[in-house]
Amino acid sequence: MSIIKKYPLYQKIILNNFISTLGDSMYYIALMTYAAQFTNSSLAITIVSLSESIPFIFASPLGSLADMSENKATKICYSGLIRGVLYLSVGFLIGFQQSMMLLVGISLINFISDNVGKFSNSLFYPFVPLIVEQDDLEEAQGLNGAISNIVAIIAQFVGAYLLGLFSYQLLAVINSMTFFATALIVLSMKKSLDTLEKEHLDKHENISLSAIWKQMVFAIKETTKNKQFFKLILVFAGLNGLSSAISPLLSIILAKDSALIIDSFSFTFALIQGLTSIGVILGSLFGTKLFKRLELEQFTQLILFFMALLVCSILLKNIYLLLGFQFILGLLIGILNPKFNAKLMKEIPLDKIATIAGGVSTMLMFFPPITIFIFTTLATAFSSNISLITLSISCLFLCFYSFMSGLNTKKS
């Protein structure tokens, strides 16, 4: 917690994430519950899940655009205002009679908002290493992640509770208000951020498609220079793809089968997400120090192994095993993420950090939309069991590949 006192400007970045996570988490629970109530819940959940995952593919061009952008703080403020207006429109639309076309429209707005959010986050990237000293980056990133996840846990249960009292409209409006609030927070930081930009980041290119393409090519080349790290990113990409398929698959099963339900769909979903978040919090707070010497590959293999066990617990319809494995996975992810983010920030030039981080993010998130589509289609066309078995085998195969790749690297 001394990190917060040490860097007052970083306090506001954490507060910004705190508020936006609060609204987003309540809205996510509401939207998934809304989709689960459709007659064709599998299709509805797939549409919502894709609207959440596809924006990650655009991380690289958005990162390039952020790197080339001037007046970053001003653009972050505008991003908050735009997202606030978008979710106000969701609050208006969701009041109409439920239909698949309406859900598609709401998901499209969600898709646009998430892309604006990705751009806004990319604008923030270069400021963090300027605000926080190199030696404190890993701890600072872990603390930020932990606080965000604490908020997510509270917000998810609050969202599940509010759904029993109020409408989907209210939660969409609350979400919009959080983005207006983040715009005000960034406005209070604007003078300091403008000074940092002028002193350290005032090297901008003319914005054009060719310039963005050049930046993306540069990001890929820089990422592939370190072959060992590039192999790790490819394994991470596969891990992200497989892990992203679990939530929509589980939502489809919860919507159709009450065997895993505790109280209600929204409460069960919040409980599962909450336990994962608690694991992430503990991993972020304590794991970065306790497991500082352990390698990223080892955490990746452990995550893939426990993902396979998690899928088996769903097949067995054992909610308690499921909750236990979700917690362990969260713990491992909480250790992994800040270590990976800190490694990126230490090795990437400041003036290209958003571009390369965006390129890495694009590689990591290229597979989730594909795997979500494949595994939800398998669940819809055949059965959820076939989809889950295929997912479990895929996790074990990727775990084996990661292990063998690590052995080959050590030999060479």
mmCIF file of C-alpha atoms in Angstrom:
data_model
loop_
_atom_site.group_PDB
_atom_site.id
_atom_site.type_symbol
_atom_site.label_atom_id
_atom_site.label_comp_id
_atom_site.label_asym_id
_atom_site.label_seq_id
_atom_site.Cartn_x
_atom_site.Cartn_y
_atom_site.Cartn_z
ATOM 1 C CA MET A 1 0.000 0.000 0.000
ATOM 2 C CA SER A 2 3.039 2.285 0.349
ATOM 3 C CA ILE A 3 3.067 2.445 -3.459
ATOM 4 C CA ILE A 4 -0.149 4.506 -3.369
ATOM 5 C CA LYS A 5 1.376 7.059 -0.967
ATOM 6 C CA LYS A 6 4.621 7.180 -2.913
ATOM 7 C CA TYR A 7 2.999 8.090 -6.256
ATOM 8 C CA PRO A 8 0.034 10.519 -5.856
ATOM 9 C CA LEU A 9 -0.603 10.649 -9.618
ATOM 10 C CA TYR A 10 -0.797 6.857 -9.728
ATOM 11 C CA GLN A 11 -3.494 7.092 -7.042
ATOM 12 C CA LYS A 12 -5.748 8.806 -9.566
ATOM 13 C CA ILE A 13 -5.044 6.158 -12.206
ATOM 14 C CA ILE A 14 -6.094 3.512 -9.682
ATOM 15 C CA LEU A 15 -9.223 5.548 -8.793
ATOM 16 C CA ASN A 16 -10.021 5.845 -12.499
ATOM 17 C CA ASN A 17 -9.819 2.047 -12.906
ATOM 18 C CA PHE A 18 -11.790 1.590 -9.671
ATOM 19 C CA ILE A 19 -14.793 3.561 -10.914
ATOM 20 C CA SER A 20 -14.851 2.226 -14.488
ATOM 21 C CA THR A 21 -14.540 -1.382 -13.207
ATOM 22 C CA LEU A 22 -17.453 -0.778 -10.823
ATOM 23 C CA GLY A 23 -19.844 0.115 -13.632
ATOM 24 C CA ASP A 24 -18.485 -2.399 -16.140
ATOM 25 C CA SER A 25 -18.769 -5.363 -13.762
ATOM 26 C CA MET A 26 -22.388 -4.613 -12.816
ATOM 27 C CA TYR A 27 -23.253 -4.101 -16.479
ATOM 28 C CA TYR A 28 -21.565 -7.382 -17.530
ATOM 29 C CA ILE A 29 -23.615 -9.404 -15.021
ATOM 30 C CA ALA A 30 -26.792 -7.657 -16.214
ATOM 31 C CA LEU A 31 -26.063 -8.230 -19.900
ATOM 32 C CA MET A 32 -25.208 -11.935 -19.458
ATOM 33 C CA THR A 33 -28.349 -12.459 -17.352
ATOM 34 C CA TYR A 34 -30.388 -10.619 -20.001
ATOM 35 C CA ALA A 35 -28.956 -12.908 -22.729
ATOM 36 C CA ALA A 36 -29.578 -16.055 -20.643
ATOM 37 C CA GLN A 37 -33.337 -15.283 -20.597
ATOM 38 C CA PHE A 38 -33.716 -15.618 -24.375
ATOM 39 C CA THR A 39 -35.368 -18.735 -25.796
ATOM 40 C CA ASN A 40 -32.225 -19.332 -27.858
ATOM 41 C CA SER A 41 -29.915 -18.536 -24.954
ATOM 42 C CA SER A 42 -26.889 -20.218 -26.590
ATOM 43 C CA LEU A 43 -26.972 -17.806 -29.534
ATOM 44 C CA ALA A 44 -27.697 -14.797 -27.306
ATOM 45 C CA ILE A 45 -24.781 -15.583 -24.956
ATOM 46 C CA THR A 46 -22.478 -16.161 -27.954
ATOM 47 C CA ILE A 47 -23.383 -12.730 -29.397
ATOM 48 C CA VAL A 48 -22.665 -10.974 -26.089
ATOM 49 C CA SER A 49 -19.423 -12.922 -25.566
ATOM 50 C CA LEU A 50 -18.163 -12.059 -29.050
ATOM 51 C CA SER A 51 -18.946 -8.368 -28.510
ATOM 52 C CA GLU A 52 -16.717 -8.542 -25.425
ATOM 53 C CA SER A 53 -13.827 -10.458 -27.031
ATOM 54 C CA ILE A 54 -13.534 -9.134 -30.630
ATOM 55 C CA PRO A 55 -12.394 -5.609 -29.572
ATOM 56 C CA PHE A 56 -9.138 -7.100 -28.278
ATOM 57 C CA ILE A 57 -8.151 -7.909 -31.874
ATOM 58 C CA PHE A 58 -7.975 -4.179 -32.611
ATOM 59 C CA ALA A 59 -5.539 -3.518 -29.758
ATOM 60 C CA SER A 60 -2.562 -3.161 -32.124
ATOM 61 C CA PRO A 61 -3.973 -0.521 -34.539
ATOM 62 C CA LEU A 62 -5.550 1.315 -31.593
ATOM 63 C CA GLY A 63 -2.200 1.201 -29.782
ATOM 64 C CA SER A 64 -0.476 2.619 -32.868
ATOM 65 C CA LEU A 65 -3.097 5.358 -33.100
ATOM 66 C CA ALA A 66 -2.553 6.133 -29.403
ATOM 67 C CA ASP A 67 1.232 6.362 -29.863
ATOM 68 C CA MET A 68 0.793 8.815 -32.750
ATOM 69 C CA SER A 69 -1.804 10.898 -30.915
ATOM 70 C CA GLU A 70 -1.091 14.281 -29.394
ATOM 71 C CA ASN A 71 -2.905 15.658 -26.333
ATOM 72 C CA LYS A 72 -3.354 12.191 -24.872
ATOM 73 C CA ALA A 73 -5.039 13.376 -21.645
ATOM 74 C CA THR A 74 -7.658 15.325 -23.613
ATOM 75 C CA LYS A 75 -8.427 12.275 -25.744
ATOM 76 C CA ILE A 76 -8.756 10.093 -22.610
ATOM 77 C CA CYS A 77 -11.331 12.585 -21.270
ATOM 78 C CA TYR A 78 -13.290 12.495 -24.534
ATOM 79 C CA SER A 79 -13.194 8.687 -24.491
ATOM 80 C CA GLY A 80 -14.896 8.650 -21.077
ATOM 81 C CA LEU A 81 -17.599 11.044 -22.302
ATOM 82 C CA ILE A 82 -18.219 8.995 -25.471
ATOM 83 C CA ARG A 83 -18.562 5.758 -23.499
ATOM 84 C CA GLY A 84 -20.922 7.459 -21.068
ATOM 85 C CA VAL A 85 -23.189 8.568 -23.931
ATOM 86 C CA LEU A 86 -23.064 5.109 -25.547
ATOM 87 C CA TYR A 87 -24.246 3.367 -22.369
ATOM 88 C CA LEU A 88 -26.980 5.944 -21.869
ATOM 89 C CA SER A 89 -28.266 4.832 -25.278
ATOM 90 C CA VAL A 90 -28.101 1.202 -24.082
ATOM 91 C CA GLY A 91 -30.229 2.204 -21.091
ATOM 92 C CA PHE A 92 -32.793 3.608 -23.534
ATOM 93 C CA LEU A 93 -32.780 0.639 -25.948
ATOM 94 C CA ILE A 94 -32.909 -2.119 -23.336
ATOM 95 C CA GLY A 95 -36.311 -0.822 -22.223
ATOM 96 C CA PHE A 96 -37.925 -2.034 -25.462
ATOM 97 C CA GLN A 97 -39.449 -5.507 -25.888
ATOM 98 C CA GLN A 98 -36.822 -8.239 -25.826
ATOM 99 C CA SER A 99 -35.708 -9.445 -29.276
ATOM 100 C CA MET A 100 -32.585 -10.877 -30.892
ATOM 101 C CA MET A 101 -32.218 -7.801 -33.120
ATOM 102 C CA LEU A 102 -32.299 -5.571 -30.042
ATOM 103 C CA LEU A 103 -29.602 -7.716 -28.420
ATOM 104 C CA VAL A 104 -27.458 -7.419 -31.556
ATOM 105 C CA GLY A 105 -27.858 -3.620 -31.425
ATOM 106 C CA ILE A 106 -26.892 -3.467 -27.734
ATOM 107 C CA SER A 107 -23.925 -5.780 -28.360
ATOM 108 C CA LEU A 108 -22.798 -3.543 -31.235
ATOM 109 C CA ILE A 109 -22.838 -0.514 -28.917
ATOM 110 C CA ASN A 110 -20.897 -2.574 -26.373
ATOM 111 C CA PHE A 111 -18.389 -3.469 -29.111
ATOM 112 C CA ILE A 112 -17.887 0.208 -30.066
ATOM 113 C CA SER A 113 -17.556 1.238 -26.418
ATOM 114 C CA ASP A 114 -14.961 -1.444 -25.715
ATOM 115 C CA ASN A 115 -12.874 -0.276 -28.686
ATOM 116 C CA VAL A 116 -13.016 3.301 -27.387
ATOM 117 C CA GLY A 117 -11.925 1.893 -24.026
ATOM 118 C CA LYS A 118 -8.989 0.031 -25.609
ATOM 119 C CA PHE A 119 -7.862 3.284 -27.259
ATOM 120 C CA SER A 120 -8.175 5.131 -23.952
ATOM 121 C CA ASN A 121 -6.135 2.478 -22.103
ATOM 122 C CA SER A 122 -3.449 2.626 -24.811
ATOM 123 C CA LEU A 123 -3.210 6.389 -24.306
ATOM 124 C CA PHE A 124 -2.489 5.722 -20.605
ATOM 125 C CA TYR A 125 0.290 3.131 -21.229
ATOM 126 C CA PRO A 126 3.239 5.533 -21.751
ATOM 127 C CA PHE A 127 2.469 7.499 -18.589
ATOM 128 C CA VAL A 128 2.727 4.597 -16.124
ATOM 129 C CA PRO A 129 6.523 4.006 -16.445
ATOM 130 C CA LEU A 130 7.015 7.782 -16.148
ATOM 131 C CA ILE A 131 4.942 8.001 -12.967
ATOM 132 C CA VAL A 132 6.201 4.801 -11.283
ATOM 133 C CA GLU A 133 9.880 3.891 -10.864
ATOM 134 C CA GLN A 134 11.153 0.752 -12.668
ATOM 135 C CA ASP A 135 11.728 -1.229 -9.453
ATOM 136 C CA ASP A 136 8.158 -0.561 -8.293
ATOM 137 C CA LEU A 137 6.400 -1.314 -11.602
ATOM 138 C CA GLU A 138 5.600 -4.960 -10.886
ATOM 139 C CA GLU A 139 4.237 -4.222 -7.411
ATOM 140 C CA ALA A 140 2.282 -1.194 -8.670
ATOM 141 C CA GLN A 141 0.709 -3.187 -11.501
ATOM 142 C CA GLY A 142 -0.144 -5.995 -9.074
ATOM 143 C CA LEU A 143 -1.758 -3.559 -6.634
ATOM 144 C CA ASN A 144 -3.767 -1.905 -9.410
ATOM 145 C CA GLY A 145 -4.982 -5.317 -10.583
ATOM 146 C CA ALA A 146 -5.865 -6.361 -7.042
ATOM 147 C CA ILE A 147 -7.919 -3.216 -6.374
ATOM 148 C CA SER A 148 -9.725 -3.558 -9.713
ATOM 149 C CA ASN A 149 -10.618 -7.154 -8.883
ATOM 150 C CA ILE A 150 -11.857 -6.271 -5.381
ATOM 151 C CA VAL A 151 -14.183 -3.740 -6.988
ATOM 152 C CA ALA A 152 -15.249 -6.318 -9.588
ATOM 153 C CA ILE A 153 -16.238 -8.809 -6.869
ATOM 154 C CA ILE A 154 -18.323 -6.256 -4.990
ATOM 155 C CA ALA A 155 -19.880 -4.893 -8.182
ATOM 156 C CA GLN A 156 -20.836 -8.342 -9.482
ATOM 157 C CA PHE A 157 -22.735 -9.256 -6.319
ATOM 158 C CA VAL A 158 -24.268 -5.791 -6.111
ATOM 159 C CA GLY A 159 -25.314 -6.140 -9.754
ATOM 160 C CA ALA A 160 -26.855 -9.573 -9.111
ATOM 161 C CA TYR A 161 -28.727 -8.144 -6.098
ATOM 162 C CA LEU A 162 -29.922 -5.022 -7.943
ATOM 163 C CA LEU A 163 -31.295 -7.157 -10.791
ATOM 164 C CA GLY A 164 -33.803 -8.534 -8.293
ATOM 165 C CA LEU A 165 -34.926 -5.007 -7.372
ATOM 166 C CA PHE A 166 -34.438 -2.799 -10.408
ATOM 167 C CA SER A 167 -34.339 -2.997 -14.201
ATOM 168 C CA TYR A 168 -31.586 -3.619 -16.740
ATOM 169 C CA GLN A 169 -32.036 0.015 -17.736
ATOM 170 C CA LEU A 170 -30.878 1.299 -14.354
ATOM 171 C CA LEU A 171 -27.661 -0.724 -14.428
ATOM 172 C CA ALA A 172 -26.867 0.546 -17.939
ATOM 173 C CA VAL A 173 -27.410 4.136 -16.746
ATOM 174 C CA ILE A 174 -25.204 3.546 -13.659
ATOM 175 C CA ASN A 175 -22.497 2.225 -15.987
ATOM 176 C CA SER A 176 -22.744 5.369 -18.121
ATOM 177 C CA MET A 177 -22.374 7.575 -15.015
ATOM 178 C CA THR A 178 -19.119 5.816 -14.075
ATOM 179 C CA PHE A 179 -17.567 6.808 -17.397
ATOM 180 C CA PHE A 180 -18.602 10.426 -16.947
ATOM 181 C CA ALA A 181 -16.914 10.236 -13.522
ATOM 182 C CA THR A 182 -13.670 8.859 -15.017
ATOM 183 C CA ALA A 183 -13.611 11.764 -17.484
ATOM 184 C CA LEU A 184 -13.664 14.152 -14.507
ATOM 185 C CA ILE A 185 -10.837 12.263 -12.776
ATOM 186 C CA VAL A 186 -8.637 12.435 -15.881
ATOM 187 C CA LEU A 187 -9.505 16.131 -16.201
ATOM 188 C CA SER A 188 -8.053 16.661 -12.711
ATOM 189 C CA MET A 189 -4.827 14.931 -13.879
ATOM 190 C CA LYS A 190 -4.672 16.675 -17.235
ATOM 191 C CA LYS A 191 -2.114 19.348 -16.339
ATOM 192 C CA SER A 192 0.366 16.802 -14.935
ATOM 193 C CA LEU A 193 -0.139 14.375 -17.823
ATOM 194 C CA ASP A 194 0.286 17.159 -20.378
ATOM 195 C CA THR A 195 3.602 18.120 -18.740
ATOM 196 C CA LEU A 196 4.836 14.499 -18.829
ATOM 197 C CA GLU A 197 3.814 14.197 -22.477
ATOM 198 C CA LYS A 198 5.590 17.407 -23.434
ATOM 199 C CA GLU A 199 8.801 16.472 -21.604
ATOM 200 C CA HIS A 200 9.046 12.767 -22.482
ATOM 201 C CA LEU A 201 6.593 11.793 -25.233
ATOM 202 C CA ASP A 202 6.434 14.784 -27.568
ATOM 203 C CA LYS A 203 7.429 12.787 -30.675
ATOM 204 C CA HIS A 204 4.365 12.331 -32.852
ATOM 205 C CA GLU A 205 3.939 11.116 -36.415
ATOM 206 C CA ASN A 206 1.256 12.159 -38.861
ATOM 207 C CA ILE A 207 -1.736 9.890 -38.391
ATOM 208 C CA SER A 208 -2.486 7.793 -41.485
ATOM 209 C CA LEU A 209 -3.367 4.208 -42.384
ATOM 210 C CA SER A 210 0.123 3.641 -43.795
ATOM 211 C CA ALA A 211 1.688 4.984 -40.584
ATOM 212 C CA ILE A 212 -0.520 2.716 -38.461
ATOM 213 C CA TRP A 213 0.396 -0.263 -40.694
ATOM 214 C CA LYS A 214 4.105 0.578 -40.285
ATOM 215 C CA GLN A 215 3.677 0.708 -36.515
ATOM 216 C CA MET A 216 1.905 -2.680 -36.515
ATOM 217 C CA VAL A 217 4.682 -4.259 -38.624
ATOM 218 C CA PHE A 218 7.227 -2.706 -36.246
ATOM 219 C CA ALA A 219 5.354 -4.172 -33.242
ATOM 220 C CA ILE A 220 5.397 -7.668 -34.769
ATOM 221 C CA LYS A 221 9.110 -7.438 -35.653
ATOM 222 C CA GLU A 222 10.040 -6.219 -32.165
ATOM 223 C CA THR A 223 7.961 -8.952 -30.543
ATOM 224 C CA THR A 224 9.506 -11.733 -32.657
ATOM 225 C CA LYS A 225 13.120 -10.642 -32.002
ATOM 226 C CA ASN A 226 13.238 -12.589 -28.749
ATOM 227 C CA LYS A 227 12.318 -16.097 -29.941
ATOM 228 C CA GLN A 228 11.857 -17.513 -26.453
ATOM 229 C CA PHE A 229 9.543 -14.658 -25.458
ATOM 230 C CA PHE A 230 7.675 -14.945 -28.769
ATOM 231 C CA LYS A 231 7.041 -18.670 -28.149
ATOM 232 C CA LEU A 232 5.719 -17.753 -24.717
ATOM 233 C CA ILE A 233 3.360 -15.183 -26.284
ATOM 234 C CA LEU A 234 2.046 -17.850 -28.697
ATOM 235 C CA VAL A 235 1.316 -20.167 -25.752
ATOM 236 C CA PHE A 236 -0.339 -17.242 -23.936
ATOM 237 C CA ALA A 237 -2.460 -16.634 -27.045
ATOM 238 C CA GLY A 238 -3.640 -20.238 -27.011
ATOM 239 C CA LEU A 239 -4.260 -20.054 -23.257
ATOM 240 C CA ASN A 240 -6.329 -16.874 -23.669
ATOM 241 C CA GLY A 241 -8.346 -18.451 -26.445
ATOM 242 C CA LEU A 242 -9.177 -21.571 -24.433
ATOM 243 C CA SER A 243 -9.837 -19.735 -21.149
ATOM 244 C CA SER A 244 -12.108 -17.215 -22.894
ATOM 245 C CA ALA A 245 -14.336 -20.057 -24.096
ATOM 246 C CA ILE A 246 -15.037 -21.283 -20.547
ATOM 247 C CA SER A 247 -17.251 -18.387 -19.412
ATOM 248 C CA PRO A 248 -19.726 -18.442 -22.365
ATOM 249 C CA LEU A 249 -19.831 -22.244 -22.278
ATOM 250 C CA LEU A 250 -20.552 -22.206 -18.559
ATOM 251 C CA SER A 251 -23.215 -19.516 -19.098
ATOM 252 C CA ILE A 252 -24.923 -21.697 -21.729
ATOM 253 C CA ILE A 253 -24.927 -24.645 -19.305
ATOM 254 C CA LEU A 254 -26.209 -22.535 -16.385
ATOM 255 C CA ALA A 255 -29.019 -21.153 -18.583
ATOM 256 C CA LYS A 256 -30.236 -24.656 -19.497
ATOM 257 C CA ASP A 257 -29.315 -26.864 -16.532
ATOM 258 C CA SER A 258 -30.089 -26.042 -12.893
ATOM 259 C CA ALA A 259 -27.666 -28.663 -11.499
ATOM 260 C CA LEU A 260 -24.918 -26.055 -11.053
ATOM 261 C CA ILE A 261 -27.218 -23.173 -10.060
ATOM 262 C CA ILE A 262 -27.068 -21.701 -6.563
ATOM 263 C CA ASP A 263 -30.094 -19.452 -5.915
ATOM 264 C CA SER A 264 -30.204 -17.866 -9.417
ATOM 265 C CA PHE A 265 -28.262 -17.524 -12.677
ATOM 266 C CA SER A 266 -26.984 -14.039 -11.839
ATOM 267 C CA PHE A 267 -25.920 -14.995 -8.281
ATOM 268 C CA THR A 268 -24.142 -18.186 -9.452
ATOM 269 C CA PHE A 269 -22.384 -16.311 -12.248
ATOM 270 C CA ALA A 270 -21.324 -13.580 -9.806
ATOM 271 C CA LEU A 271 -20.109 -16.201 -7.295
ATOM 272 C CA ILE A 272 -17.958 -17.953 -9.894
ATOM 273 C CA GLN A 273 -16.530 -14.674 -11.180
ATOM 274 C CA GLY A 274 -16.088 -13.436 -7.595
ATOM 275 C CA LEU A 275 -14.032 -16.424 -6.448
ATOM 276 C CA THR A 276 -11.838 -16.085 -9.518
ATOM 277 C CA SER A 277 -11.334 -12.412 -8.689
ATOM 278 C CA ILE A 278 -10.443 -13.202 -5.056
ATOM 279 C CA GLY A 279 -7.782 -15.582 -6.356
ATOM 280 C CA VAL A 280 -6.481 -12.890 -8.720
ATOM 281 C CA ILE A 281 -6.362 -10.377 -5.854
ATOM 282 C CA LEU A 282 -4.370 -12.679 -3.577
ATOM 283 C CA GLY A 283 -2.045 -13.611 -6.436
ATOM 284 C CA SER A 284 -1.534 -9.954 -7.396
ATOM 285 C CA LEU A 285 -0.893 -8.810 -3.810
ATOM 286 C CA PHE A 286 1.319 -11.625 -2.545
ATOM 287 C CA GLY A 287 2.287 -13.801 -5.500
ATOM 288 C CA THR A 288 4.556 -11.278 -7.242
ATOM 289 C CA LYS A 289 6.856 -11.229 -4.184
ATOM 290 C CA LEU A 290 6.578 -14.883 -3.091
ATOM 291 C CA PHE A 291 7.098 -16.313 -6.586
ATOM 292 C CA LYS A 292 9.460 -13.695 -8.010
ATOM 293 C CA ARG A 293 12.007 -16.288 -9.166
ATOM 294 C CA LEU A 294 9.590 -18.698 -10.830
ATOM 295 C CA GLU A 295 9.318 -18.445 -14.619
ATOM 296 C CA LEU A 296 6.298 -17.387 -16.646
ATOM 297 C CA GLU A 297 6.238 -20.733 -18.501
ATOM 298 C CA GLN A 298 5.654 -22.650 -15.260
ATOM 299 C CA PHE A 299 2.612 -20.533 -14.385
ATOM 300 C CA THR A 300 1.255 -20.973 -17.910
ATOM 301 C CA GLN A 301 1.496 -24.775 -17.679
ATOM 302 C CA LEU A 302 -0.142 -24.811 -14.239
ATOM 303 C CA ILE A 303 -3.012 -22.638 -15.502
ATOM 304 C CA LEU A 304 -3.627 -24.941 -18.483
ATOM 305 C CA PHE A 305 -3.585 -28.015 -16.223
ATOM 306 C CA PHE A 306 -6.087 -26.524 -13.780
ATOM 307 C CA MET A 307 -8.248 -25.328 -16.668
ATOM 308 C CA ALA A 308 -8.554 -28.973 -17.775
ATOM 309 C CA LEU A 309 -9.533 -29.938 -14.202
ATOM 310 C CA LEU A 310 -12.052 -27.093 -14.111
ATOM 311 C CA VAL A 311 -13.710 -28.344 -17.299
ATOM 312 C CA CYS A 312 -13.878 -31.853 -15.766
ATOM 313 C CA SER A 313 -15.676 -30.414 -12.705
ATOM 314 C CA ILE A 314 -18.297 -28.883 -15.049
ATOM 315 C CA LEU A 315 -18.733 -32.263 -16.761
ATOM 316 C CA LEU A 316 -19.209 -33.863 -13.332
ATOM 317 C CA LYS A 317 -21.689 -31.061 -12.453
ATOM 318 C CA ASN A 318 -19.910 -30.491 -9.150
ATOM 319 C CA ILE A 319 -20.317 -26.819 -8.239
ATOM 320 C CA TYR A 320 -17.945 -27.042 -5.262
ATOM 321 C CA LEU A 321 -15.070 -28.474 -7.312
ATOM 322 C CA LEU A 322 -15.827 -25.859 -9.947
ATOM 323 C CA LEU A 323 -15.602 -23.011 -7.422
ATOM 324 C CA GLY A 324 -12.363 -24.426 -5.987
ATOM 325 C CA PHE A 325 -10.665 -24.673 -9.376
ATOM 326 C CA GLN A 326 -11.877 -21.193 -10.337
ATOM 327 C CA PHE A 327 -10.193 -19.828 -7.213
ATOM 328 C CA ILE A 328 -6.895 -21.608 -7.966
ATOM 329 C CA LEU A 329 -6.958 -20.387 -11.559
ATOM 330 C CA GLY A 330 -7.552 -16.844 -10.365
ATOM 331 C CA LEU A 331 -4.596 -17.153 -7.973
ATOM 332 C CA LEU A 332 -2.249 -18.261 -10.761
ATOM 333 C CA ILE A 333 -3.521 -15.595 -13.178
ATOM 334 C CA GLY A 334 -3.056 -12.950 -10.457
ATOM 335 C CA ILE A 335 0.618 -13.918 -10.197
ATOM 336 C CA LEU A 336 1.108 -14.195 -13.949
ATOM 337 C CA ASN A 337 -0.415 -10.917 -15.218
ATOM 338 C CA PRO A 338 1.667 -8.322 -13.316
ATOM 339 C CA LYS A 339 4.866 -10.292 -14.003
ATOM 340 C CA PHE A 340 4.086 -10.301 -17.717
ATOM 341 C CA ASN A 341 2.997 -6.635 -17.813
ATOM 342 C CA ALA A 342 6.081 -5.513 -15.894
ATOM 343 C CA LYS A 343 8.330 -7.477 -18.295
ATOM 344 C CA LEU A 344 6.701 -5.688 -21.237
ATOM 345 C CA MET A 345 7.086 -2.243 -19.672
ATOM 346 C CA LYS A 346 10.749 -2.820 -18.782
ATOM 347 C CA GLU A 347 11.785 -4.002 -22.240
ATOM 348 C CA ILE A 348 9.785 -1.691 -24.543
ATOM 349 C CA PRO A 349 10.860 1.863 -25.555
ATOM 350 C CA LEU A 350 8.511 4.444 -24.004
ATOM 351 C CA ASP A 351 7.653 6.131 -27.306
ATOM 352 C CA LYS A 352 6.513 2.792 -28.789
ATOM 353 C CA ILE A 353 5.103 1.114 -25.682
ATOM 354 C CA ALA A 354 1.427 1.360 -26.684
ATOM 355 C CA THR A 355 2.175 0.071 -30.193
ATOM 356 C CA ILE A 356 4.145 -2.971 -29.051
ATOM 357 C CA ALA A 357 1.866 -3.660 -26.072
ATOM 358 C CA GLY A 358 -1.066 -3.370 -28.484
ATOM 359 C CA GLY A 359 0.651 -5.767 -30.886
ATOM 360 C CA VAL A 360 1.219 -8.272 -28.092
ATOM 361 C CA SER A 361 -2.372 -7.812 -26.923
ATOM 362 C CA THR A 362 -3.635 -8.423 -30.468
ATOM 363 C CA MET A 363 -1.648 -11.662 -30.653
ATOM 364 C CA LEU A 364 -2.886 -12.720 -27.219
ATOM 365 C CA MET A 365 -6.496 -11.892 -28.023
ATOM 366 C CA PHE A 366 -6.669 -13.044 -31.644
ATOM 367 C CA PHE A 367 -7.931 -16.498 -30.676
ATOM 368 C CA PRO A 368 -10.718 -15.776 -28.119
ATOM 369 C CA PRO A 369 -13.388 -14.785 -30.704
ATOM 370 C CA ILE A 370 -12.489 -17.873 -32.753
ATOM 371 C CA THR A 371 -12.508 -20.285 -29.801
ATOM 372 C CA ILE A 372 -15.713 -18.787 -28.388
ATOM 373 C CA PHE A 373 -17.403 -19.277 -31.755
ATOM 374 C CA ILE A 374 -16.041 -22.837 -32.178
ATOM 375 C CA PHE A 375 -16.857 -24.127 -28.697
ATOM 376 C CA THR A 376 -20.277 -22.446 -28.405
ATOM 377 C CA THR A 377 -21.142 -23.779 -31.884
ATOM 378 C CA LEU A 378 -20.108 -27.283 -30.776
ATOM 379 C CA ALA A 379 -22.314 -26.879 -27.687
ATOM 380 C CA THR A 380 -25.276 -25.698 -29.798
ATOM 381 C CA ALA A 381 -24.916 -28.093 -32.748
ATOM 382 C CA PHE A 382 -24.004 -31.202 -30.741
ATOM 383 C CA SER A 383 -23.899 -30.978 -26.948
ATOM 384 C CA SER A 384 -22.173 -29.046 -24.199
ATOM 385 C CA ASN A 385 -20.393 -32.250 -23.088
ATOM 386 C CA ILE A 386 -18.708 -32.701 -26.488
ATOM 387 C CA SER A 387 -17.631 -29.062 -26.398
ATOM 388 C CA LEU A 388 -16.257 -29.378 -22.856
ATOM 389 C CA ILE A 389 -14.330 -32.614 -23.606
ATOM 390 C CA THR A 390 -12.769 -31.006 -26.691
ATOM 391 C CA LEU A 391 -11.814 -27.977 -24.588
ATOM 392 C CA SER A 392 -10.222 -30.124 -21.872
ATOM 393 C CA ILE A 393 -8.146 -32.101 -24.409
ATOM 394 C CA SER A 394 -7.029 -28.820 -26.038
ATOM 395 C CA CYS A 395 -5.829 -27.491 -22.647
ATOM 396 C CA LEU A 396 -3.761 -30.616 -21.962
ATOM 397 C CA PHE A 397 -2.294 -30.579 -25.478
ATOM 398 C CA LEU A 398 -1.223 -26.915 -25.150
ATOM 399 C CA CYS A 399 0.215 -27.638 -21.682
ATOM 400 C CA PHE A 400 2.299 -30.485 -23.155
ATOM 401 C CA TYR A 401 3.463 -28.258 -26.037
ATOM 402 C CA SER A 402 4.523 -25.524 -23.585
ATOM 403 C CA PHE A 403 6.441 -28.053 -21.490
ATOM 404 C CA MET A 404 8.259 -29.559 -24.496
ATOM 405 C CA SER A 405 8.994 -26.091 -25.908
ATOM 406 C CA GLY A 406 10.562 -25.126 -22.576
ATOM 407 C CA LEU A 407 12.748 -28.267 -22.579
ATOM 408 C CA ASN A 408 13.956 -27.556 -26.125
ATOM 409 C CA THR A 409 14.827 -23.961 -25.188
ATOM 410 C CA LYS A 410 16.906 -25.113 -22.207
ATOM 411 C CA LYS A 411 18.776 -27.674 -24.366
ATOM 412 C CA SER A 412 19.600 -25.061 -27.013
#
